[in-house]
Coordinates of C-alpha atoms in Angstrom, one line a residue:
X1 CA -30.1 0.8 24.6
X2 CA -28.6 -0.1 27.8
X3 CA -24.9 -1.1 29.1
X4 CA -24.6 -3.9 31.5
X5 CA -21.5 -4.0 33.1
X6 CA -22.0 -6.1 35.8
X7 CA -22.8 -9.4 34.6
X8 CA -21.3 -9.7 31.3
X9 CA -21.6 -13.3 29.4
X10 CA -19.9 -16.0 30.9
X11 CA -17.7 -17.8 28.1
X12 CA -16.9 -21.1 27.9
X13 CA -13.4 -22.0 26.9
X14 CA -14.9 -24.1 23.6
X15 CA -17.5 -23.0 22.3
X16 CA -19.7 -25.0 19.6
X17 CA -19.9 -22.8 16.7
X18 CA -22.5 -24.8 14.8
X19 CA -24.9 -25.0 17.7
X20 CA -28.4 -22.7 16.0
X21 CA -28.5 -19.3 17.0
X22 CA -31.3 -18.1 18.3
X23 CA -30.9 -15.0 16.6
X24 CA -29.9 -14.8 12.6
X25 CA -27.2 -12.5 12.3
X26 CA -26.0 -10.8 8.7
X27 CA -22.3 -10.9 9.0
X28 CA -20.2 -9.5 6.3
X29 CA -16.4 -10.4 5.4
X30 CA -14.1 -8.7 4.0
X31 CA -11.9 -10.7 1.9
X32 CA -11.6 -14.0 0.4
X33 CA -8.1 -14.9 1.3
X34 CA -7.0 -17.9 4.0
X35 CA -8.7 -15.6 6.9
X36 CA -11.9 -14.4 4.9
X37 CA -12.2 -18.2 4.1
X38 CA -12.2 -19.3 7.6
X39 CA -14.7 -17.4 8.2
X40 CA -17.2 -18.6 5.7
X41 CA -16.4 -21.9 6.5
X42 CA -17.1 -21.6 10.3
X43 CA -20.0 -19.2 10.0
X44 CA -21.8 -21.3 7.2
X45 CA -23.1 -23.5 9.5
X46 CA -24.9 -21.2 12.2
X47 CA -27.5 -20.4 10.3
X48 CA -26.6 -16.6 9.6
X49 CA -26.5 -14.7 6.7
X50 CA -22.9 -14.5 5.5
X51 CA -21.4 -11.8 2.8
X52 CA -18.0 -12.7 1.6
X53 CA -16.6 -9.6 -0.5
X54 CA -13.5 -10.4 -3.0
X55 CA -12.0 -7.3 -4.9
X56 CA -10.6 -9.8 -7.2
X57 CA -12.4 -12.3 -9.4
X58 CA -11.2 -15.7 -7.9
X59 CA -10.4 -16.7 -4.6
X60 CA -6.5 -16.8 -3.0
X61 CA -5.2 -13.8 -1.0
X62 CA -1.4 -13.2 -1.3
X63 CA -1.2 -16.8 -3.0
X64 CA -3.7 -15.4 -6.1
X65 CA -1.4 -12.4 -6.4
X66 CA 2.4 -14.0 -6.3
X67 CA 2.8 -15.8 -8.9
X68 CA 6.8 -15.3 -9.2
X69 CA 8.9 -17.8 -10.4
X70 CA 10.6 -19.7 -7.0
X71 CA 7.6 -18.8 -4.8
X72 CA 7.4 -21.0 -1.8
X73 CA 5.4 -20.5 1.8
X74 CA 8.5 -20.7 4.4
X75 CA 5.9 -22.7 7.0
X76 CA 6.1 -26.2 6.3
X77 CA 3.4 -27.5 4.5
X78 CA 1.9 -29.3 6.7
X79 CA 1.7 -26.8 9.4
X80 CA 0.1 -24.4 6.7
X81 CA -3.5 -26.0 6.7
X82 CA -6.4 -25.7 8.4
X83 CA -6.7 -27.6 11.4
X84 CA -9.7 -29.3 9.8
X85 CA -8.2 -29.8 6.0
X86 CA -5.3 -31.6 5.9
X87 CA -3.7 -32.4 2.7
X88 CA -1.6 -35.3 2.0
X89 CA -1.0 -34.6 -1.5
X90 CA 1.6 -31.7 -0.8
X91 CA 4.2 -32.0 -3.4
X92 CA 7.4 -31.0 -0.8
X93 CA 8.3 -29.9 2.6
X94 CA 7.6 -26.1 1.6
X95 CA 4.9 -26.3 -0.7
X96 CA 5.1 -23.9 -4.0
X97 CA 2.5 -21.3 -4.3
X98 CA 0.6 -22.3 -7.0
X99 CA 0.0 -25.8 -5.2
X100 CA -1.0 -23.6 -2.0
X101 CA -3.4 -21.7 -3.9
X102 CA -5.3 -24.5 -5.8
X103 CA -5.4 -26.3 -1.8
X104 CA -7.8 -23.1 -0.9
X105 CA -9.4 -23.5 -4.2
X106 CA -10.2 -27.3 -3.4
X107 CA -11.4 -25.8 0.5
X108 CA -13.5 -23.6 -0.9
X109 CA -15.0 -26.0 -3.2
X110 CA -15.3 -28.7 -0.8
X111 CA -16.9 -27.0 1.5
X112 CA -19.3 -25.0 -0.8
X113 CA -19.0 -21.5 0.5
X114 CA -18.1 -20.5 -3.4
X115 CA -22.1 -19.2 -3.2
X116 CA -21.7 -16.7 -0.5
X117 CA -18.6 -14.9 -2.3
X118 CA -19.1 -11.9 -4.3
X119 CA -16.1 -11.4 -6.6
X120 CA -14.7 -8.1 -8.3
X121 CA -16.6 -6.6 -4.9
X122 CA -14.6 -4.3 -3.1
X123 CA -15.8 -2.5 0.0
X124 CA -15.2 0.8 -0.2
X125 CA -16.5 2.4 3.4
X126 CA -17.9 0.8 6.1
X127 CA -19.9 2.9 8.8
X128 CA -21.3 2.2 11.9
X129 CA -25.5 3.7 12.2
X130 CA -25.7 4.3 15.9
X131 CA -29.7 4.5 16.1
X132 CA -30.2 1.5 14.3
X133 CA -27.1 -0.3 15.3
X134 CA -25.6 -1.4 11.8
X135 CA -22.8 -1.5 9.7
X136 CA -23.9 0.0 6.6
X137 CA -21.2 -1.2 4.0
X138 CA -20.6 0.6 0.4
X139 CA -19.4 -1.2 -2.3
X140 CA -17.3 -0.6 -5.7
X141 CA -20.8 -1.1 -7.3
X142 CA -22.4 1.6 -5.2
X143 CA -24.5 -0.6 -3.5
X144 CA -25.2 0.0 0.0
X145 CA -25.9 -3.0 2.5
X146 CA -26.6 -2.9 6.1
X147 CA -25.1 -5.8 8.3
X148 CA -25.1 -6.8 12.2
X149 CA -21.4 -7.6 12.1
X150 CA -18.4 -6.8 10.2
X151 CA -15.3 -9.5 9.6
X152 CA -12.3 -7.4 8.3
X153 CA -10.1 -10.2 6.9
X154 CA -8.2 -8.0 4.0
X155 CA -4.7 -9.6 4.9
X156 CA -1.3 -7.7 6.1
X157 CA 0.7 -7.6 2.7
X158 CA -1.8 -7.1 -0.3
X159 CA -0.3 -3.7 -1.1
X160 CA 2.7 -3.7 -3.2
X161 CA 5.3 -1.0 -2.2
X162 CA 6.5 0.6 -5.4
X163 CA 9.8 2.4 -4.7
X164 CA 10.5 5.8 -5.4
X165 CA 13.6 5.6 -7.7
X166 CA 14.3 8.2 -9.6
X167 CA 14.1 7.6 -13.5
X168 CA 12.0 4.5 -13.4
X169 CA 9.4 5.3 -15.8
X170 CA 12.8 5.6 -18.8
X171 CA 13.6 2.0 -18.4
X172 CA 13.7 0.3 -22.0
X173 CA 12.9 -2.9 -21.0
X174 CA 10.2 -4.5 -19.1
X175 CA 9.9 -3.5 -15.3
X176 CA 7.0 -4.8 -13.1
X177 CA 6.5 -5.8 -9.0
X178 CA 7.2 -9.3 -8.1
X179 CA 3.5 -9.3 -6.8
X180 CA 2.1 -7.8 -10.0
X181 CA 4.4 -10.5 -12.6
X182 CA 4.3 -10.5 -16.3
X183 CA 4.2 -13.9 -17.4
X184 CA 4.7 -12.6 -21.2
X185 CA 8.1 -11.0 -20.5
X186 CA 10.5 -13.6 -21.4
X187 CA 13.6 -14.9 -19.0
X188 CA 15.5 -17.6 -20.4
X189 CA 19.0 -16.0 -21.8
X190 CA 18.1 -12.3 -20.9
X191 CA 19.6 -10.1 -18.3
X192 CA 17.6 -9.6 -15.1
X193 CA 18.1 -7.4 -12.2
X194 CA 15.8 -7.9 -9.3
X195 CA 15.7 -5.6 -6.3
X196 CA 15.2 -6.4 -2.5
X197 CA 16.5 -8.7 -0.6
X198 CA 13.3 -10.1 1.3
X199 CA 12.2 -13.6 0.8
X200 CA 10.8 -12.8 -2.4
X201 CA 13.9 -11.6 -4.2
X202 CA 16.2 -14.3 -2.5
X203 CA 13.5 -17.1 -3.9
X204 CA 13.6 -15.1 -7.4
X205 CA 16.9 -15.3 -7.6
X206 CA 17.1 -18.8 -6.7
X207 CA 14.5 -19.9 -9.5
X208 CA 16.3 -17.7 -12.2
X209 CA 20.2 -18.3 -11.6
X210 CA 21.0 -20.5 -14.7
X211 CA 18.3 -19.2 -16.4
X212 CA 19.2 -15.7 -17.0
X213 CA 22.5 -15.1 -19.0
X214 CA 22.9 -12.4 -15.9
X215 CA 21.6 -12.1 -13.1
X216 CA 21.8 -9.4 -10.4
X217 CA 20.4 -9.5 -6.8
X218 CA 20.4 -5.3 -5.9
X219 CA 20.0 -5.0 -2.4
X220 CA 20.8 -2.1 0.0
X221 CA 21.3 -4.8 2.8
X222 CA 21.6 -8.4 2.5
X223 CA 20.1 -10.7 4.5
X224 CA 20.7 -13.1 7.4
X225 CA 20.2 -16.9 5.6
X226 CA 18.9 -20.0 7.6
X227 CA 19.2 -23.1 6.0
X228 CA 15.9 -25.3 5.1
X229 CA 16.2 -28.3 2.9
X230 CA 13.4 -28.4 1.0
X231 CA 12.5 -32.2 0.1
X232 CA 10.1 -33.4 -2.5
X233 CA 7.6 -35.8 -1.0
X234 CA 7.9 -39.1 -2.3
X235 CA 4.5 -41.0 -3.8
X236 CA 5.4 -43.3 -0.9
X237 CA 5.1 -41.0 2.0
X238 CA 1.8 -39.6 0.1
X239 CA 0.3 -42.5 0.3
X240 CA 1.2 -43.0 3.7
X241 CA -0.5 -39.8 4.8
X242 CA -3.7 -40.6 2.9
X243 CA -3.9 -43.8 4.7
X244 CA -2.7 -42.5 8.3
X245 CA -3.9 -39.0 9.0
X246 CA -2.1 -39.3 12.4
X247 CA 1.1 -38.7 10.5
X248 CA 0.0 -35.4 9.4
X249 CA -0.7 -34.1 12.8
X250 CA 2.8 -35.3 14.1
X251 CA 4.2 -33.0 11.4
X252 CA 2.1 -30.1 11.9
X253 CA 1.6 -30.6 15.8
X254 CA 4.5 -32.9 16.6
X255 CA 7.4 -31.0 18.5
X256 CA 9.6 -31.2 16.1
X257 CA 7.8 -28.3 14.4
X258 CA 6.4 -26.8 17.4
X259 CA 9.6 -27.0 19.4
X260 CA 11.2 -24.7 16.4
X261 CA 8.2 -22.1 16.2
X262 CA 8.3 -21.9 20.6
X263 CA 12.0 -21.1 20.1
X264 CA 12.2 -18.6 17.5
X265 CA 9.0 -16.7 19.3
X266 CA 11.4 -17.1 21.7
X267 CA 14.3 -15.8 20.3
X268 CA 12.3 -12.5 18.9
X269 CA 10.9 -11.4 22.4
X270 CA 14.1 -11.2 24.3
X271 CA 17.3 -10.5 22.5
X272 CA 19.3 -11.3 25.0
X273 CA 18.1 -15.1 25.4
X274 CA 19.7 -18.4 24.5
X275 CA 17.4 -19.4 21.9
X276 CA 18.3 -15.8 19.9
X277 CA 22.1 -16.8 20.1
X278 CA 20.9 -20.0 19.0
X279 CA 19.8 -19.0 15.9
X280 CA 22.7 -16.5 15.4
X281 CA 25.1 -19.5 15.4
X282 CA 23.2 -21.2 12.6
X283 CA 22.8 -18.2 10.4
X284 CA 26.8 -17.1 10.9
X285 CA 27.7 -21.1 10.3
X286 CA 25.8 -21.1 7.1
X287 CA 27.0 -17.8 5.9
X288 CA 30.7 -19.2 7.0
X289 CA 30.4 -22.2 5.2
X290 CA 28.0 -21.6 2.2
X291 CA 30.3 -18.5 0.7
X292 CA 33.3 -19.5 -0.7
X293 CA 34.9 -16.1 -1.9
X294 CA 36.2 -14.1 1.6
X295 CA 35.3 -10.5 -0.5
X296 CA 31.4 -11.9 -1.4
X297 CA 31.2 -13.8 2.2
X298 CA 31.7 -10.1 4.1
X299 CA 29.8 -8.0 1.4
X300 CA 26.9 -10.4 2.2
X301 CA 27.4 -10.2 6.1
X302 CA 24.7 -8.3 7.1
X303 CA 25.8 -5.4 10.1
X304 CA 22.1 -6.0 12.3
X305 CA 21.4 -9.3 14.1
X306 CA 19.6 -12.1 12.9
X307 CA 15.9 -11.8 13.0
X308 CA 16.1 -7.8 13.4
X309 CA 14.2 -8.0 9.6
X310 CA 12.3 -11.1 8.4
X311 CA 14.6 -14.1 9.1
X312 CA 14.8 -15.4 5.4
X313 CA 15.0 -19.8 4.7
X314 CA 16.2 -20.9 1.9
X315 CA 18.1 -24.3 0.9
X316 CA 19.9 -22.8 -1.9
X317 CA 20.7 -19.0 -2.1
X318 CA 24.5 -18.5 -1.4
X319 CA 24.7 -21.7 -3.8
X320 CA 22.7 -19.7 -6.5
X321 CA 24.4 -16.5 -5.6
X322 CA 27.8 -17.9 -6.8
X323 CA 26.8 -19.9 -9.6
X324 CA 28.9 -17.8 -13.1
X325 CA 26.4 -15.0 -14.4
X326 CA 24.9 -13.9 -10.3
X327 CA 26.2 -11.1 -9.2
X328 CA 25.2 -10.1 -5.0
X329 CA 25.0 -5.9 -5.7
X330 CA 25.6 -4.7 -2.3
X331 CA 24.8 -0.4 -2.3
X332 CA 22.2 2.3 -3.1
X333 CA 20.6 2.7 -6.6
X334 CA 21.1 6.4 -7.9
X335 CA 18.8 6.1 -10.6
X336 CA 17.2 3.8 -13.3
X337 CA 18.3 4.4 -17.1
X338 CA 17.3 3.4 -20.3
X339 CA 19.7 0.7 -20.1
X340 CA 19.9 -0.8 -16.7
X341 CA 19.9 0.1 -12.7
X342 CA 23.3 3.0 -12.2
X343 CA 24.4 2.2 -9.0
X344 CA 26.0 4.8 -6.3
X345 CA 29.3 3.9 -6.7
X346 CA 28.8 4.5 -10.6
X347 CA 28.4 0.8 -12.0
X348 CA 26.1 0.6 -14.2
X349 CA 24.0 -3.4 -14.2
X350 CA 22.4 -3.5 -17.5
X351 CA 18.8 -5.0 -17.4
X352 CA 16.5 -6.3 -20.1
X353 CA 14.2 -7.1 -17.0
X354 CA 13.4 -5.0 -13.8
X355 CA 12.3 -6.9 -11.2
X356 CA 10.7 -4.6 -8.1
X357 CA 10.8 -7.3 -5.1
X358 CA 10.3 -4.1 -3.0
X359 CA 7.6 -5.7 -0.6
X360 CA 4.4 -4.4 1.1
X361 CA 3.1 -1.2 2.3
X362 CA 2.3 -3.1 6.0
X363 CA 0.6 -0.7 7.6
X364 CA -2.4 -0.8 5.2
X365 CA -4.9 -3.9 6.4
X366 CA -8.2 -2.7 5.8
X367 CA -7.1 0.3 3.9
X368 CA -8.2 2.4 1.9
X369 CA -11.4 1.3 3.1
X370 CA -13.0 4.2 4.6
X371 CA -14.2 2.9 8.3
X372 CA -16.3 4.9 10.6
X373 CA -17.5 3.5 14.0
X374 CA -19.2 4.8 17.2
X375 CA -20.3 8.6 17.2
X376 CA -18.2 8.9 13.9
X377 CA -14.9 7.7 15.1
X378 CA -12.8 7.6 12.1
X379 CA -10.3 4.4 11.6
X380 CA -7.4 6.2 10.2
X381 CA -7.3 8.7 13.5
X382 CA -7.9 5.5 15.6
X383 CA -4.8 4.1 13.7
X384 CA -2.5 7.4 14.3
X385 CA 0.8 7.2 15.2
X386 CA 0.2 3.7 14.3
X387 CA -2.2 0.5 13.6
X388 CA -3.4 -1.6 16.5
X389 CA -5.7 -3.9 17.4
X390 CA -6.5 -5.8 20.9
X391 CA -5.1 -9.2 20.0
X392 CA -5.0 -8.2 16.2
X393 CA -8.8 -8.4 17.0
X394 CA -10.9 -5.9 18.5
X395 CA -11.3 -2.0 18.8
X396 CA -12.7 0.8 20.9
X397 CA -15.3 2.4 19.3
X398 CA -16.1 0.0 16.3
X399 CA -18.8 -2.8 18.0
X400 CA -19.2 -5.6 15.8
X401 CA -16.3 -5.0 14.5
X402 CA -13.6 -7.6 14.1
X403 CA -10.0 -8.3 11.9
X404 CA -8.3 -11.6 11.4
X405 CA -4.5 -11.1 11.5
X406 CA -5.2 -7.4 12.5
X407 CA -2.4 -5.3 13.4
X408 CA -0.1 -6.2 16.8
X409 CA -0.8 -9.4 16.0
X410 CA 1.5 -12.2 15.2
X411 CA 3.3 -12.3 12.1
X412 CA 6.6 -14.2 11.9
X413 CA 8.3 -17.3 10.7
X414 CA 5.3 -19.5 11.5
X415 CA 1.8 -20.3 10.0
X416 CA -0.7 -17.5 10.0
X417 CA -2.6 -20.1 9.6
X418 CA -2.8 -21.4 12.8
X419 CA -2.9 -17.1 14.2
X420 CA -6.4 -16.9 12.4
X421 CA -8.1 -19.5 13.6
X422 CA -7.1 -18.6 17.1
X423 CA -8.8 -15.8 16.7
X424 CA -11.6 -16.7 15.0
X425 CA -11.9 -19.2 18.1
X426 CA -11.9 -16.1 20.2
X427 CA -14.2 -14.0 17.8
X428 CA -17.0 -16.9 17.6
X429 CA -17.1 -16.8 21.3
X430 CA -17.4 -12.9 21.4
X431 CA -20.6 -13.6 18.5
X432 CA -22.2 -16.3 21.0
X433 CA -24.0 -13.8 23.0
X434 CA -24.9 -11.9 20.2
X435 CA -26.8 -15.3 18.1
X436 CA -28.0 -15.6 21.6
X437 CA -30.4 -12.7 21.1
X438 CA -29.6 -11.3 24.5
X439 CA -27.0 -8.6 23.4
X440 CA -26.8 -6.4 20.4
X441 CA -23.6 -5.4 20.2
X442 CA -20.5 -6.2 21.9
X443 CA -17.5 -3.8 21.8
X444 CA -13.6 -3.4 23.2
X445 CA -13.4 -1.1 26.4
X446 CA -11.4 1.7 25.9
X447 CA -9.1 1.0 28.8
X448 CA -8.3 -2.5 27.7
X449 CA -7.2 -1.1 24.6
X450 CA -5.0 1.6 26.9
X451 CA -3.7 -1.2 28.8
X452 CA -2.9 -3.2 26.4
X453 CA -1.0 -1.3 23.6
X454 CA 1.2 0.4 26.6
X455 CA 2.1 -3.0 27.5
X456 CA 2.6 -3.9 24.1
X457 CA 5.1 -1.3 23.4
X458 CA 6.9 -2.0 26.8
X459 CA 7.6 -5.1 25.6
X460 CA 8.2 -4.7 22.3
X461 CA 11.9 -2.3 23.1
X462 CA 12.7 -5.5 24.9
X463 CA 12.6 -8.1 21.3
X464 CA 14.7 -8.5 18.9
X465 CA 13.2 -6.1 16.1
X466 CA 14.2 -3.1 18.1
X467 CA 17.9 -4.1 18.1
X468 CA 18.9 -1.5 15.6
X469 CA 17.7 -2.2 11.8
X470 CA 15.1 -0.6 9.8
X471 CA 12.2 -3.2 8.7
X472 CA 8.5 -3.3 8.2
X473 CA 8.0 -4.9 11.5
X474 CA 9.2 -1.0 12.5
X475 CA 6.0 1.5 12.8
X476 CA 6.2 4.9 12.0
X477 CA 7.7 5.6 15.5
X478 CA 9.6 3.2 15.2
X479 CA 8.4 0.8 17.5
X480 CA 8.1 -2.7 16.5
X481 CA 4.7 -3.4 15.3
X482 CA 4.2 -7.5 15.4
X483 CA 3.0 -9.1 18.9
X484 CA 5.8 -8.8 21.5
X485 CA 5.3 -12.4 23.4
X486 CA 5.4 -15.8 23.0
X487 CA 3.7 -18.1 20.6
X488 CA 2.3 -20.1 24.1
X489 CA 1.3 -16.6 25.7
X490 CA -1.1 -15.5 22.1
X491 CA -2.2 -18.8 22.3
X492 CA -3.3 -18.6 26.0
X493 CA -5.0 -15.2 25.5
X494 CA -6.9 -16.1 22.7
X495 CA -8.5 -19.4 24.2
X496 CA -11.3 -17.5 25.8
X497 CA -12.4 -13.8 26.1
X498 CA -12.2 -11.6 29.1
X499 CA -16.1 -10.3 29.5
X500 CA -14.5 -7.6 31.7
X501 CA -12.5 -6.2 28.9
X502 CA -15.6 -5.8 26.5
X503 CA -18.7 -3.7 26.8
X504 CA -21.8 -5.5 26.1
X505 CA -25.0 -3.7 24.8
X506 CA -28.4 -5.1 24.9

């Protein structure tokens, strides 16, 4: 084995990812969500040996498991495609989630990479052989497989976050997570309290007011609201975007869209700047005008700037919120009881349904999938205080080793979509050499990663997440853990690896 340093591969800025490789590689992904599928669908014409694992027994990702009543993607349709599978059937501006999930089930299909999925597969470690080079992946079957290159594409929010609240367990009724739903628990005419006031609990509520005969959104801090009409497509402008893709691409590339994604990115990374004040106005306006009641209007004024957490779009939830029967429960729960959700102040909401809307453990990604790389190097030490990733991409010590939509990577009010295959444009290029048979194994200098993360962290006191809220985007220091730069600035650093920042083994 040798290093060399000095003339690492030269890359190009576009590189051809169906052009043969010279050498077959056996590359495995992990997951069989939007990422994992990108993958597979890029890789399958190399020529290499491609593993897709899937823990579950069907396709899908975060749109297999949310299957809530109200769920919507808050990217416009459009803009949530691959660039190379666009869809003019969408239904509405925001597409529902069961729509979004039969669109990857259609990709799949169409471009038959069903065959190199194994379902109900989970990987269960994943460890680097340093004499001979390999990943040697375990499975939930005990079955051990050695590979040339590992794809981590497990997702960001796949693990619910159950909260611990004291007397859960007693409730009478029916209690589940909004990502784990009961379709055999009746609704209609019942009362329902859902707790959390993410995007999933405001789009709950929103699908259940007049449903429920009461309805209670528990939330220990509401949420800043910007408005987005959601319109149905009309068979009309279906049919014109099946007979003039260029429509399509003006919605998804046009700047109407792209102008709002450039200014929220940034809006987040300086929280002093116009475009953040801009988006202020709009959120206070809508609050201001949407909220008729001055008592509800303040309880649901949130006391942290907009964006701090998740910026939340709706069309409809302060409408919703005041319609008879919704109640907005501003406060801390005490405890759960046989007979409802006791609140602090002493109220007591009675509940035939609990609904957990209690989000994602975000610091998970590939875990708990053990991962051991170079001379041993454990993940979960690599990933203490926190997760991190060059790009959301690459790490010291793990060669061959490579995550879609890793951590420090973008994740915000625009299509992750887009994020992934960005990087996998940046990861095919880093696999070029490889296929080329002249190098065995590339891997992340340890000083680039230095470099990087204390520029990351430099810049991320400096956005908008750090401006005095407590949020997922937070790590467990505290320091915001999303990419702290502009949409144009991710995009420029992905379009072509650095050979200095990489090691490159023959």
């Amino acid at each position: 084995m040798s290093t060399d340093t000095a003339t690492p591969p030269s890359f190009a800025p576009v590189y051809a990812p169906t052009a043969p490789a010279t050498r077959r590689l056996r590359i495995a992904v992990i997951g069989a969500g939007m990422a994992g599928i990108l993958a597979a669908i890029r890789l399958k014409p190399c020529g290499h040996e491609v593993v897709v694992f899937e823990k579950a027994d069907r396709i899908g990702g975060t749109w297999r498991e949310n299957t809530y009543p109200g769920l919507t993607c808050d990217v416009p349709a459009h803009a949530y495609t691959y660039s190379f599978a666009p869809n003019p059937e969408w239904s509405s501006f925001l597409a529902p989630g069961a729509e979004i999930q039969r669109y990857f089930e259609n990709v799949v299909r169409g471009h038959g990479i069903a065959p190199l999925i194994r379902f109900s597969t989970a990987v269960t470690t994943c460890v680097f052989d340093d004499e001979r080079r390999r990943w040697t992946l375990t499975d939930s079957h005990g079955k051990a497989e050695n590979f040339d290159v590992v794809v981590a594409a497990t997702g960001v929010l796949h693990h619910p976050n159950m909260p611990a609240l004291p007397g859960l367990e007693r409730f009478a009724g029916d209690a589940f997570h909004s990502a784990r739903w009961d379709h055999s628990v009746p609704l209609d005419g019942r009362r329902v309290a859902v707790v959390g006031s993410g995007s999933t609990g405001v789009q709950i509520i929103s699908a259940l007011a007049g449903r429920a005969a009461r309805l209670f959104h528990i939330q220990r801090t509401p949420q800043w609201i910007m408005p987005m009409p959601n319109e149905p497509y009309t068979d009309e402008q279906r049919a014109a975007f099946r007979a003039d893709p260029g429509l399509i691409d003006e919605m998804r590339y046009g700047e109407q869209y792209t102008g709002l994604v450039r200014r929220f990115t940034e809006a987040i990374i300086d929280k002093d700047s116009p475009e953040i004040q801009q988006i202020e106005a709009i959120v206070r306006d809508n609050l201001e005008r949407s909220v008729r009641d001055p008592q509800l209007r303040e309880a649901l004024r949130p006391r942290y700037r907009a964006a701090c957490k998740r910026l939340i779009y709706s069309p409809d939830y302060y409408d919703k919120l005041q319609q008879p029967g919704v109640e907005a429960v501003i406060g801390e729960i005490d405890r759960i009881e046989p007979e409802g959700v006791r609140m602090r102040d002493g109220s007591l909401k009675a509940a035939d349904v609990l609904v957990l809307a209690t989000g994602y453990q975000a610091d998970r990604f590939v875990r708990p999938m053990q991962v051991r790389g170079r001379g041993g190097a454990e993940l979960n030490a690599f990933w203490s205080p926190r997760p991190a990733a060059y790009l959301g991409i690459a790490m010291p010590a793990f060669p061959n080793f490579f995550m879609l939509n890793g951590p420090t990577g973008p994740v915000g009010n625009f299509s992750l979509i887009d994020i992934a295959e960005r990087q996998w444009a940046y990861i095919e290029q880093l696999l070029a050499p490889l296929a080329g048979g002249r190098y065995a194994e590339v891997e992340l200098r340890e000083e680039t990663m230095r470099g990087y993360e204390a520029e990351r962290i430099a810049a991320a006191s400096h956005t908008i997440f750090a401006s005095g809220c407590s949020s997922w985007y937070l790590d467990a220091t505290g320091v915001p853990a999303s990419w702290p730069w502009s949409y144009d600035e991710f995009a420029r650093r992905t379009a072509q690896p650095d050979g200095a920042d990489y090691l490159f083994l023959e």
